[in-house]
Coordinates of C-alpha atoms and ligand atoms in Angstrom, one line a residue:
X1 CA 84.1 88.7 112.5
X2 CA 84.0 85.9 114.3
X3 CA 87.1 83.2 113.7
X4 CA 87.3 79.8 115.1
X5 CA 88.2 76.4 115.2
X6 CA 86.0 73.2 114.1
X7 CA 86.5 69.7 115.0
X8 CA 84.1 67.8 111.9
X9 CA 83.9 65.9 109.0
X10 CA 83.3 68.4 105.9
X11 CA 80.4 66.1 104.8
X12 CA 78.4 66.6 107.6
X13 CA 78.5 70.3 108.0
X14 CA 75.5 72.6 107.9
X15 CA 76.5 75.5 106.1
X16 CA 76.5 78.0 103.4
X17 CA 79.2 77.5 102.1
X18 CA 81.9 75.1 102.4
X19 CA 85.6 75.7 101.3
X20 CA 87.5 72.6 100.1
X21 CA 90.9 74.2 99.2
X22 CA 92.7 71.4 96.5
X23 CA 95.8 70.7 95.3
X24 CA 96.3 70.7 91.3
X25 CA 95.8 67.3 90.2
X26 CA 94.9 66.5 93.8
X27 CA 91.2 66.1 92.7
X28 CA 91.6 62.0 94.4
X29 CA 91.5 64.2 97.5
X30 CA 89.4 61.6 100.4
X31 CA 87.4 64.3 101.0
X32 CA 86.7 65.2 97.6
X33 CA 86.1 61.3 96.8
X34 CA 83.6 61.5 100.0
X35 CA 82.1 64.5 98.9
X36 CA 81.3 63.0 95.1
X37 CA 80.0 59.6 96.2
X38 CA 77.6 61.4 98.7
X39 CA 76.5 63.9 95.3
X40 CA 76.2 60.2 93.6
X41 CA 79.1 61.5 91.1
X42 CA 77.7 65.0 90.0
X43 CA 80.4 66.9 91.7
X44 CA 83.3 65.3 89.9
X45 CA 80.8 64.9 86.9
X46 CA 80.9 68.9 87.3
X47 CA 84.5 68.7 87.9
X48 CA 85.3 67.2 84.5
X49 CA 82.9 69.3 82.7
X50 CA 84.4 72.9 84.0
X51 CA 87.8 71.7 83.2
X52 CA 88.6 72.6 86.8
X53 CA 92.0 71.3 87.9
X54 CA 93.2 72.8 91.1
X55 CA 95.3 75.4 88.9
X56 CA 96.6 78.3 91.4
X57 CA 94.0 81.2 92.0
X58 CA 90.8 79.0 89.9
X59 CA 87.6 78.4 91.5
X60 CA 84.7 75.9 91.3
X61 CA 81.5 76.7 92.7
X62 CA 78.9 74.1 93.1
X63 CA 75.5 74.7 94.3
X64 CA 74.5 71.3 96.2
X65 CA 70.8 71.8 95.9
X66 CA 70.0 70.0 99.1
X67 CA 71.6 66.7 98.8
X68 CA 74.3 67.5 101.2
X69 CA 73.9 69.7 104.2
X70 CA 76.2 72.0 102.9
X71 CA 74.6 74.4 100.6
X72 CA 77.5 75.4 98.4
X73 CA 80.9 73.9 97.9
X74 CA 83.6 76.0 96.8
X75 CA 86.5 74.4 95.4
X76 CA 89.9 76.7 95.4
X77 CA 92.6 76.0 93.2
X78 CA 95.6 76.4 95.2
X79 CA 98.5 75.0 92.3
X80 CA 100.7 72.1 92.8
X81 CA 104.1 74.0 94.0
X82 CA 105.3 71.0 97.0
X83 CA 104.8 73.9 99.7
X84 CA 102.0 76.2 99.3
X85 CA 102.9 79.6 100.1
X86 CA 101.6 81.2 103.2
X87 CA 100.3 84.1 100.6
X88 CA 98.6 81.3 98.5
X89 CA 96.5 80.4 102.1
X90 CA 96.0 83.9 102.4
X91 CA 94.6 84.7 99.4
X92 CA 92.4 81.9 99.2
X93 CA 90.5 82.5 102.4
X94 CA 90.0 86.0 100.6
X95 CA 88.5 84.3 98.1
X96 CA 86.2 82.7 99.9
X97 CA 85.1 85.3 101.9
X98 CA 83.9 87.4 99.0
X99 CA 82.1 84.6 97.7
X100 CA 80.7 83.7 100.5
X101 CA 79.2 87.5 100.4
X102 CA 78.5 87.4 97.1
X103 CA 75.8 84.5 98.3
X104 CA 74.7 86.7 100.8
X105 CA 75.9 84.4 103.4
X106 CA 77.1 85.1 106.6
X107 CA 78.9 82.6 108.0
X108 CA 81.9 79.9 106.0
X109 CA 83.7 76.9 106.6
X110 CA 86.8 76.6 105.6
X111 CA 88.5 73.1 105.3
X112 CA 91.8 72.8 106.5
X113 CA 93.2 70.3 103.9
X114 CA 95.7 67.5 105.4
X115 CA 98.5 69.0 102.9
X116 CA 98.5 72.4 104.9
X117 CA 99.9 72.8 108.1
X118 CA 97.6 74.0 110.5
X119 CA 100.0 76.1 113.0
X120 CA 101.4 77.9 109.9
X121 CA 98.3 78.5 107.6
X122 CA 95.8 79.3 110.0
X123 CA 97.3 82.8 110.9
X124 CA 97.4 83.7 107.1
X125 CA 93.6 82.6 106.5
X126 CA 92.3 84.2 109.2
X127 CA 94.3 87.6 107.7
X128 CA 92.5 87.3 104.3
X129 CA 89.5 86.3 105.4
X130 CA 89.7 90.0 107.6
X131 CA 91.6 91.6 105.4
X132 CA 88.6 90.7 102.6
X133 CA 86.0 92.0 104.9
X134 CA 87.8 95.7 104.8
X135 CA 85.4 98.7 103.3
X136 CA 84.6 102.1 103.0
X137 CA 81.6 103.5 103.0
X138 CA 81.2 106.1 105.0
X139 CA 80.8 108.5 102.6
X140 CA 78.3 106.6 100.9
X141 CA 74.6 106.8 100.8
X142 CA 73.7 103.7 98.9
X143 CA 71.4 101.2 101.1
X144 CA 72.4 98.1 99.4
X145 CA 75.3 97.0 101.6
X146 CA 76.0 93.6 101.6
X147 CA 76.0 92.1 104.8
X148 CA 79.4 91.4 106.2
X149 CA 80.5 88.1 107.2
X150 CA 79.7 87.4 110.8
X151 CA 81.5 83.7 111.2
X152 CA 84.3 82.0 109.6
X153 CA 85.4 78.4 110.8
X154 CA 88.3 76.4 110.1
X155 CA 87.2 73.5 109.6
X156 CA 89.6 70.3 110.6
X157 CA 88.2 66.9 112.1
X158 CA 90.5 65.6 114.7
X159 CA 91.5 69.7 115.3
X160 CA 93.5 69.7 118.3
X161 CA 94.6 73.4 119.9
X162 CA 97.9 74.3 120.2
X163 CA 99.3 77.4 121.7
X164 CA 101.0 77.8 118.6
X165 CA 97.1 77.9 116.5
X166 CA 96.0 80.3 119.4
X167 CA 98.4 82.3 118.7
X168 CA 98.0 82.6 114.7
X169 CA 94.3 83.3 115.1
X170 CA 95.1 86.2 117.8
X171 CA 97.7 87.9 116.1
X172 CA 95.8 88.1 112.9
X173 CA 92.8 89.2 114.6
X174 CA 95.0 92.0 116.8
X175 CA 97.2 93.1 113.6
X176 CA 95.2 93.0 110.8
X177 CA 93.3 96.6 112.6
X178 CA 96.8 97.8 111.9
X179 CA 96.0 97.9 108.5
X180 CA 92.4 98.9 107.9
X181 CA 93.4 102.1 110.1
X182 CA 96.5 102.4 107.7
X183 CA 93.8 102.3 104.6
X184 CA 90.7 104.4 106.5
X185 CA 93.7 107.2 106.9
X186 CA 94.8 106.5 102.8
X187 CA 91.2 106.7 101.9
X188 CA 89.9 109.9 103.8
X189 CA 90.0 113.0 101.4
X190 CA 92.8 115.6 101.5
X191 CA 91.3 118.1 103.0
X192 CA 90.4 116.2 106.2
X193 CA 93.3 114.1 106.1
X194 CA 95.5 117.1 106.6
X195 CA 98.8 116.9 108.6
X196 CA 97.0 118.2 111.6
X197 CA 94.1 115.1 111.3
X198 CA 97.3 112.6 110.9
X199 CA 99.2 113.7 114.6
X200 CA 95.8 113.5 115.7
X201 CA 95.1 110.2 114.8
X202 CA 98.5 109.0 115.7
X203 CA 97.6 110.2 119.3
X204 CA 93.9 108.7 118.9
X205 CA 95.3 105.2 118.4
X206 CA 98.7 104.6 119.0
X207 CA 99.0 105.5 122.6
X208 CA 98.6 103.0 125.4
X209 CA 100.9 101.7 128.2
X210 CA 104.1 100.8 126.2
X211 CA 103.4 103.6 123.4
X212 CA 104.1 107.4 123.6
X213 CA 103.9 109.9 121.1
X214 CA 104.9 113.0 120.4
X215 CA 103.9 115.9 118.0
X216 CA 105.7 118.9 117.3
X217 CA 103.8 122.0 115.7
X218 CA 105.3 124.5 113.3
X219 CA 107.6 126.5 116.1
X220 CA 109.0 123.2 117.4
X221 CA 109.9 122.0 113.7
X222 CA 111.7 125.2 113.4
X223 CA 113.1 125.3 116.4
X224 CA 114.3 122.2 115.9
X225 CA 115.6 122.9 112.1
X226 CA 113.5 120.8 110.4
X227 CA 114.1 122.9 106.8
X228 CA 112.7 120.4 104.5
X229 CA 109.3 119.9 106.0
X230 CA 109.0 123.9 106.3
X231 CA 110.1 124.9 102.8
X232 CA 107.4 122.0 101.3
X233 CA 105.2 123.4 103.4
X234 CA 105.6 127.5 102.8
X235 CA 102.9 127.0 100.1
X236 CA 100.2 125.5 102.6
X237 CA 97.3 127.2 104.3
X238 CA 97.7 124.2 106.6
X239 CA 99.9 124.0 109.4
X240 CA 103.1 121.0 109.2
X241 CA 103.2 118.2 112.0
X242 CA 106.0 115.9 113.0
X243 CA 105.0 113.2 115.1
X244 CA 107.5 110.7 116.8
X245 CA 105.6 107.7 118.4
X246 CA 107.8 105.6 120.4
X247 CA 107.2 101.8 121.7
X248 CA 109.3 100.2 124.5
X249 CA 109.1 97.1 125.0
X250 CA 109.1 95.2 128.8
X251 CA 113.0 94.4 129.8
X252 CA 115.8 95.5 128.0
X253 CA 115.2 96.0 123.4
X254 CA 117.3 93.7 121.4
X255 CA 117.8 96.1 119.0
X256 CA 116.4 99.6 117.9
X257 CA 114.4 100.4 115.5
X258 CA 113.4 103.8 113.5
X259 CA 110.7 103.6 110.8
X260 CA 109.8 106.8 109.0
X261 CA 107.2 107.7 106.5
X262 CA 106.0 110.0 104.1
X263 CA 103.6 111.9 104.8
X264 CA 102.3 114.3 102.1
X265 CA 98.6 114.6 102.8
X266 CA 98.4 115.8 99.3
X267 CA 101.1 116.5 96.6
X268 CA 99.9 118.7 93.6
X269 CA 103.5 119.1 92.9
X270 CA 103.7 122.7 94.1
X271 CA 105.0 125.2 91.7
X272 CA 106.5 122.5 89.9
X273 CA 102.7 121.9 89.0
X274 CA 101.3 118.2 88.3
X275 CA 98.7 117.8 85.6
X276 CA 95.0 117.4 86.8
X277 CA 95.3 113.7 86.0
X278 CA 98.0 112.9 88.2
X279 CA 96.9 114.9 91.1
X280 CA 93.8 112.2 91.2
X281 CA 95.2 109.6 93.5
X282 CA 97.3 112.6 95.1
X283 CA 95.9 112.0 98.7
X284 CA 97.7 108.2 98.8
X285 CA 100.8 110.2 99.0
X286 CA 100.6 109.9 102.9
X287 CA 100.5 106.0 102.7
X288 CA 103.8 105.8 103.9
X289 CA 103.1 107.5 107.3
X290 CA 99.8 105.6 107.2
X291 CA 101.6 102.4 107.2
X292 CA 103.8 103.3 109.8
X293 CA 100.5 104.7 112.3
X294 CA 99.0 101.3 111.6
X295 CA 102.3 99.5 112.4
X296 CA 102.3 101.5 115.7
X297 CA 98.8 101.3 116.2
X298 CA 98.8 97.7 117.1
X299 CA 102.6 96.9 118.3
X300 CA 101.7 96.5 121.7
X301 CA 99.7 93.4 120.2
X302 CA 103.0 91.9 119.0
X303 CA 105.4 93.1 122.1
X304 CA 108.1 92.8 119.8
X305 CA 111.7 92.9 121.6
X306 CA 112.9 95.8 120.0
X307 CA 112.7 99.5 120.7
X308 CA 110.7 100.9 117.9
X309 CA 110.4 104.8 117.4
X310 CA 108.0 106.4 114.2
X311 CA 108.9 109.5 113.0
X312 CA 106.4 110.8 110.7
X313 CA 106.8 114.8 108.6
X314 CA 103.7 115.7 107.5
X315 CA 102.3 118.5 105.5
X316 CA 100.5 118.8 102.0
X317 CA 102.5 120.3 99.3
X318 CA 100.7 123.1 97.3
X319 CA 101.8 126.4 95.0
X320 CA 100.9 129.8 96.4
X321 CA 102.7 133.0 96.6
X322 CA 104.6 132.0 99.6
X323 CA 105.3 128.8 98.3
X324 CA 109.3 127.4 97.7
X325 CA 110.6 128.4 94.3
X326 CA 112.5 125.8 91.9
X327 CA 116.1 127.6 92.7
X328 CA 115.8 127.9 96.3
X329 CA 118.1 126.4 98.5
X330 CA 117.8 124.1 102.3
X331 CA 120.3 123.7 104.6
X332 CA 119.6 120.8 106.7
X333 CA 120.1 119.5 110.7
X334 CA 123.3 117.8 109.3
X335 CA 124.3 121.2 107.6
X336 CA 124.2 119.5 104.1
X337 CA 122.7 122.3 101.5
X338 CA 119.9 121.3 98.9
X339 CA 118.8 122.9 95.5
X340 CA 115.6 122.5 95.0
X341 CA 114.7 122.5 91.3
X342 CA 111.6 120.6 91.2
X343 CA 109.1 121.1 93.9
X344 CA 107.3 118.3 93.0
X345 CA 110.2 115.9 94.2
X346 CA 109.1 116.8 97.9
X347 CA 109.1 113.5 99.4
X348 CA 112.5 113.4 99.8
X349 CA 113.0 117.2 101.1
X350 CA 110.6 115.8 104.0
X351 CA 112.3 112.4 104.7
X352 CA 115.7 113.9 104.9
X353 CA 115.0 116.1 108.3
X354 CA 113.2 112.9 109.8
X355 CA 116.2 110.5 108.5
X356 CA 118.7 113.0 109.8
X357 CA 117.0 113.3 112.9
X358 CA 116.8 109.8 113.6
X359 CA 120.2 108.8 112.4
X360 CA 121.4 110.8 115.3
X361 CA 119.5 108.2 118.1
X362 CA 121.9 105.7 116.7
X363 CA 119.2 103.1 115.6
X364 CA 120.6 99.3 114.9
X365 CA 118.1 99.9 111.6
X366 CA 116.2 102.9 110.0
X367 CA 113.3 101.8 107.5
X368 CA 111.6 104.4 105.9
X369 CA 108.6 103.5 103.5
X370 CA 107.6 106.6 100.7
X371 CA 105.3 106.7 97.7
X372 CA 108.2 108.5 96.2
X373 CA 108.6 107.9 92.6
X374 CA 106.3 107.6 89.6
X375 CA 109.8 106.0 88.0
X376 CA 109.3 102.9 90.6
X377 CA 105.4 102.0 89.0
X378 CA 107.3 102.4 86.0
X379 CA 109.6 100.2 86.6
X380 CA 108.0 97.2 89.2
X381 CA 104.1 98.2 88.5
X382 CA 101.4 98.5 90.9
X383 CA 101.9 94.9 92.6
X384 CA 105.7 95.6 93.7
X385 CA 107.5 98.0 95.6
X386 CA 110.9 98.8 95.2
X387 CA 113.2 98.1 98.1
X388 CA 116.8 100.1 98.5
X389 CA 119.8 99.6 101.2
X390 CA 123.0 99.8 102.4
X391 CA 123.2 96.8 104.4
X392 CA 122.5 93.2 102.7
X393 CA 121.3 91.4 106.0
X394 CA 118.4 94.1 106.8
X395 CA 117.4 94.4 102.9
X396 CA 117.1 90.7 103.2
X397 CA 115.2 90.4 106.1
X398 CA 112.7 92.9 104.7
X399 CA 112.3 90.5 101.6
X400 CA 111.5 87.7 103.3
X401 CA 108.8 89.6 105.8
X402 CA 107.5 91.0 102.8
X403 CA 106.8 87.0 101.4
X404 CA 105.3 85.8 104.5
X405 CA 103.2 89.2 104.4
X406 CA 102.2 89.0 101.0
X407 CA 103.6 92.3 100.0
X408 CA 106.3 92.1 97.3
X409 CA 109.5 93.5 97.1
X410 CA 112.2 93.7 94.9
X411 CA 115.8 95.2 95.6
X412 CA 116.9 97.6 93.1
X413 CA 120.4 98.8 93.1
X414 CA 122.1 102.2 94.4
X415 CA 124.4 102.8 91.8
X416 CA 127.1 104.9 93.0
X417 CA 127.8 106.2 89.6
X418 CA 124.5 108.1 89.7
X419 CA 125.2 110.1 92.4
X420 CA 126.7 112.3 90.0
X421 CA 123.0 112.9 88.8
X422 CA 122.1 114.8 92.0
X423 CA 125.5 116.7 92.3
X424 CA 124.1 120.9 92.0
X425 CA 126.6 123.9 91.0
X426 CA 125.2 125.9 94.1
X427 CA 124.6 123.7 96.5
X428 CA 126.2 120.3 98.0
X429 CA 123.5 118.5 95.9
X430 CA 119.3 118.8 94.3
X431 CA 116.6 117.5 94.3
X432 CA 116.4 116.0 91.3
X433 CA 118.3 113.3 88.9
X434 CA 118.3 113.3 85.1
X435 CA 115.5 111.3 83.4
X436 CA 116.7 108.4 83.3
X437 CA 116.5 106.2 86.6
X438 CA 114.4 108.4 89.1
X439 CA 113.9 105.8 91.2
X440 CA 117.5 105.5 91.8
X441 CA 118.3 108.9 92.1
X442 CA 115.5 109.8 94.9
X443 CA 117.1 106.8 96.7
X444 CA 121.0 107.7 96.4
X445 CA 119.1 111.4 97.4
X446 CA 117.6 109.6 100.9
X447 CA 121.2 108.2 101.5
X448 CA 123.1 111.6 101.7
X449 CA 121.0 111.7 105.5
X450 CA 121.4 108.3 107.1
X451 CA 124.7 109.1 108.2
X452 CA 125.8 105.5 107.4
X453 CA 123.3 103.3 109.7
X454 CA 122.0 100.3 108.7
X455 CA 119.2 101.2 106.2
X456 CA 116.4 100.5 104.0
X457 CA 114.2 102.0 101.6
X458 CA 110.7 101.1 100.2
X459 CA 109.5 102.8 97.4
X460 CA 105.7 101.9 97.8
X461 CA 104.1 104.3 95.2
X462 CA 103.0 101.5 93.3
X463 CA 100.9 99.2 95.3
X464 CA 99.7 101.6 98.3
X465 CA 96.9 102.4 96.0
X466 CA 94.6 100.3 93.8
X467 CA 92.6 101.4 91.0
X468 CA 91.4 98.1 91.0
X469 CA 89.2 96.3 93.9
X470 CA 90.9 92.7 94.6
X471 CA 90.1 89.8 97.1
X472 CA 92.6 91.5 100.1
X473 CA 91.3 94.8 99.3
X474 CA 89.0 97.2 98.2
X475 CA 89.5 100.3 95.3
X476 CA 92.0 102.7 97.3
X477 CA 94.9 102.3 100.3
X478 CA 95.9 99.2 100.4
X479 CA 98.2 99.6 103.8
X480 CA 101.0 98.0 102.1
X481 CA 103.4 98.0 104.5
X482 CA 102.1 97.5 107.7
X483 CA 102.0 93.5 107.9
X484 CA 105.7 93.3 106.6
X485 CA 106.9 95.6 109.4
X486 CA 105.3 93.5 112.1
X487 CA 107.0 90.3 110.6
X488 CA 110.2 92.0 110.6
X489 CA 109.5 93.5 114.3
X490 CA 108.7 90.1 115.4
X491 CA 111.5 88.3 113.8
X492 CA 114.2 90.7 116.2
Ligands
BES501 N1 104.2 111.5 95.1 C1 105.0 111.5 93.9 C2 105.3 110.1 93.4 C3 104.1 109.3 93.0 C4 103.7 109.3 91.7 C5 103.5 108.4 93.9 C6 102.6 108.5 91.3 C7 102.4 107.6 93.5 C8 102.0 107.7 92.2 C9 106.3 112.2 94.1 O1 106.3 113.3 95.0 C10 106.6 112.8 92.8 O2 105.9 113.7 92.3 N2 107.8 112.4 92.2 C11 108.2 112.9 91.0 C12 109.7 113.1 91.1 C13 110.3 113.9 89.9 C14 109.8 115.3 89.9 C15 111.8 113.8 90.1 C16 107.9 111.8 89.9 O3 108.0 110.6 90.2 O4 107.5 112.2 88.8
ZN502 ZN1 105.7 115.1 94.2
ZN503 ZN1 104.9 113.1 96.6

């Protein structure tokens, strides 16, 4: 898709569709005023009539039937908070978009209303209007595609460029790949998105000049004592993959950085079987990792400051004769011993080796993002993930990266008293809590391997996956994630 700059008056454009974006009760708008007495009245006629008033998230569409060179207007509510969220422009331009397919057209103007500024909101627009355009079909034989949006303008008379607006339009157009990547890996089935087809796609897309990666096979994670991601994956006929993939950045790094994910290609649960209906979605249990290739894929589009290492364990977890028993014990890298009594809490077997392997580069932060619990959608639903730490100032930073994103986040509390849920009679701890407060419990479980760095955890299992298609995404991975680790890269 093409993005650009317009200088021109919104009255005068030829064009599909035109985008007016207005302020609750800001319906006095000049151009909206223009607009009417060009339409002799009809549009705020129309106006009246719908009962539209600018409210957040509502939409007027008004078909101009040729006395305007316009075609369609769209009006988008955008709510009457004194500063518009970036995540408000975002969505908006979303909006748009999918009307603008809906119309079958190909090409939208977006007007760049005096109440936003342009070197902040232009970034976020151009990143829904992408991130709207995201499908996929390539499992699909159905011929009536719609046609993608080739053109979307931002519309602003007087529009003078900036190094700043550059910048916004780049950076959306060079990140938001970062996330349809994430999504395309989310979205593949489970038996071709195998730990195997992960390594390989990290190699595939994440290496360039600045960015190296690595990828151990089963003898290497053995040699190298990674116990966790072998005993998930005795039961497999697949092969386990760790892959590191590590960005330097020109001159000497601020600060260094390891991000880890889950990768769990598929969970069925393992002999700690799930029901048929839970194993559905059971291939989004890699988003983690997903988030963290698409982070990588497109870092050396950011050239953050930091030092920036991935560490990704990946295998499925499935039941078989050879599979790990409830009752069997790992000893990890940092000689801490695990009971495993429920096979199907597996994430956290995996994260502990690559936690307890990265804890001993030193990093300034670890951040690892896991579809871990079923207790976190419980708890925050499908919009919110839940965010863990054991240092304020990073779990803060991640909050605020998550706003500009557009990803939500929401701190819930270790509670050291808990930690006597995951204390085991034969070994130093297992794998499960009681049933109260699972979210918790996998999170105090993560913190036994960090060796006291600086860390964070996001429980994503709730919005890495939609059920539902909405105007940033389609039905499937979302790549929740990936945009609020760039922020947070780009803000070291
Ligand atoms: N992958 C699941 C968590 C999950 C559930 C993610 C639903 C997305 C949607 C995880 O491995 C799991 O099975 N967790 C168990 C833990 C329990 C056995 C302690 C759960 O949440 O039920
Ligand atoms: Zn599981
Ligand atoms: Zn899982």
């Amino acid at each position: 898709m093409d993005i650009k700059f317009k200088d021109q008056s919104p009255e005068k454009l030829k064009t599909p569709l035109l985008t007016i974006p207005v302020k609750e009760q800001g319906l006095k708008d000049p151009v909206i005023r223009v607009l009417d007495r060009l339409l002799k009245g009809r549009l705020s006629e129309r106006i009246e009539r719908s009962r539209f008033t600018g409210a957040q998230g509502s939409t007027l569409l008004y078909p101009t039937e040729g006395r305007l060179p316009a075609s369609h207007l769209l009006l988008l509510g955008m709510g009457k908070e004194p500063e518009i969220e970036s995540h408000a422009w975002r969505k908006s331009a979303a909006r748009a978009a999918k009307e603008a397919i809906g119309l079958w057209a190909q090409e939208i103007d977006f007007f760049l209303p005096p109440f936003g500024d342009v070197s902040k909101i232009s970034g976020p627009i151009a990143e829904g209007a992408l991130l709207s355009s995201y499908q996929f079909l390539k499992y699909r034989s159905d011929d009536r595609r719609p046609q993608p949006l080739r053109t979307f303008n931002l519309v602003k008379p007087g529009f003078r460029r900036t190094s700043e607006t550059d910048r916004g339009l780049r950076l959306a157009q060079e990140l938001t790949p970062g996330v349809f990547l994430a999504r395309d890996l989310i979205n593949e089935p489970p038996s071709i998105s195998t730990a195997t087809y992960l390594a390989e796609q990290a190699l595939q897309h994440c290496r360039s000049q600045r960015v190296k990666v690595e990828v151990w096979g089963k003898k290497k994670i053995a040699a190298m004592n990674l116990a966790g991601l072998l005993a998930v994956n005795r039961g497999s006929q697949e092969e386990p993959r760790f892959v590191m993939i590590r960005y330097q950045p020109q001159g000497k790094p601020q600060k260094k950085v390891a991000l880890i994910g889950k990768g769990i290609t598929f969970d069925s649960g393992g002999l700690s079987l799930k029901s048929s209906k839970a194993m559905e979605t059971m291939k989004l249990d890699m988003s983690g990792a997903a988030a963290i290739i698409g982070t990588m894929s497109v870092i050396a589009n950011l050239q953050p400051k930091a030092d920036v290492t991935g560490y990704i364990p990946t295998t499925d977890n499935l039941p078989s004769g050879t599979a790990q028993k409830p009752g069997d014990i790992i000893r990890y890298l940092n000689n801490k011993t695990v009971e495993v009594l429920n096979t199907d809490a597996e994430g956290r077997l995996i994260l502990a080796d690559a936690l307890a392997l990265a804890a001993k580069e030193k990093p300034d932060y670890i951040v690892n993002l896991a579809t871990l619990t079923g207790a976190c959608m419980v708890a925050l639903g499908t919009e919110v993930a839940g965010i863990f730490g054991n240092d304020q100032p990073l779990v803060d930073q991640l909050i605020r990266s998550g706003r500009e994103a557009g990803e939500k986040l929401w701190q819930l509390p270790l509670v050291k008293e808990y930690r006597e849920d995951i204390k085991s009679s034969v070994a130093d701890i297992k794998n499960v809590g009681g049933i109260h407060g699972g979210a918790i419990t996998a999170a105090l479980f993560l913190q036994e391997f960090v060796a006291n760095r600086p860390w964070a955890h996001l429980d994503i299992a709730g919005p890495a996956f939609t059920d539902k298609e909405n105007a940033l995404s389609t039905k499937g991975g979302t790549g929740f994630g990936v945009l609020t680790l760039l922020k947070f890269l780009e803000g070291l």
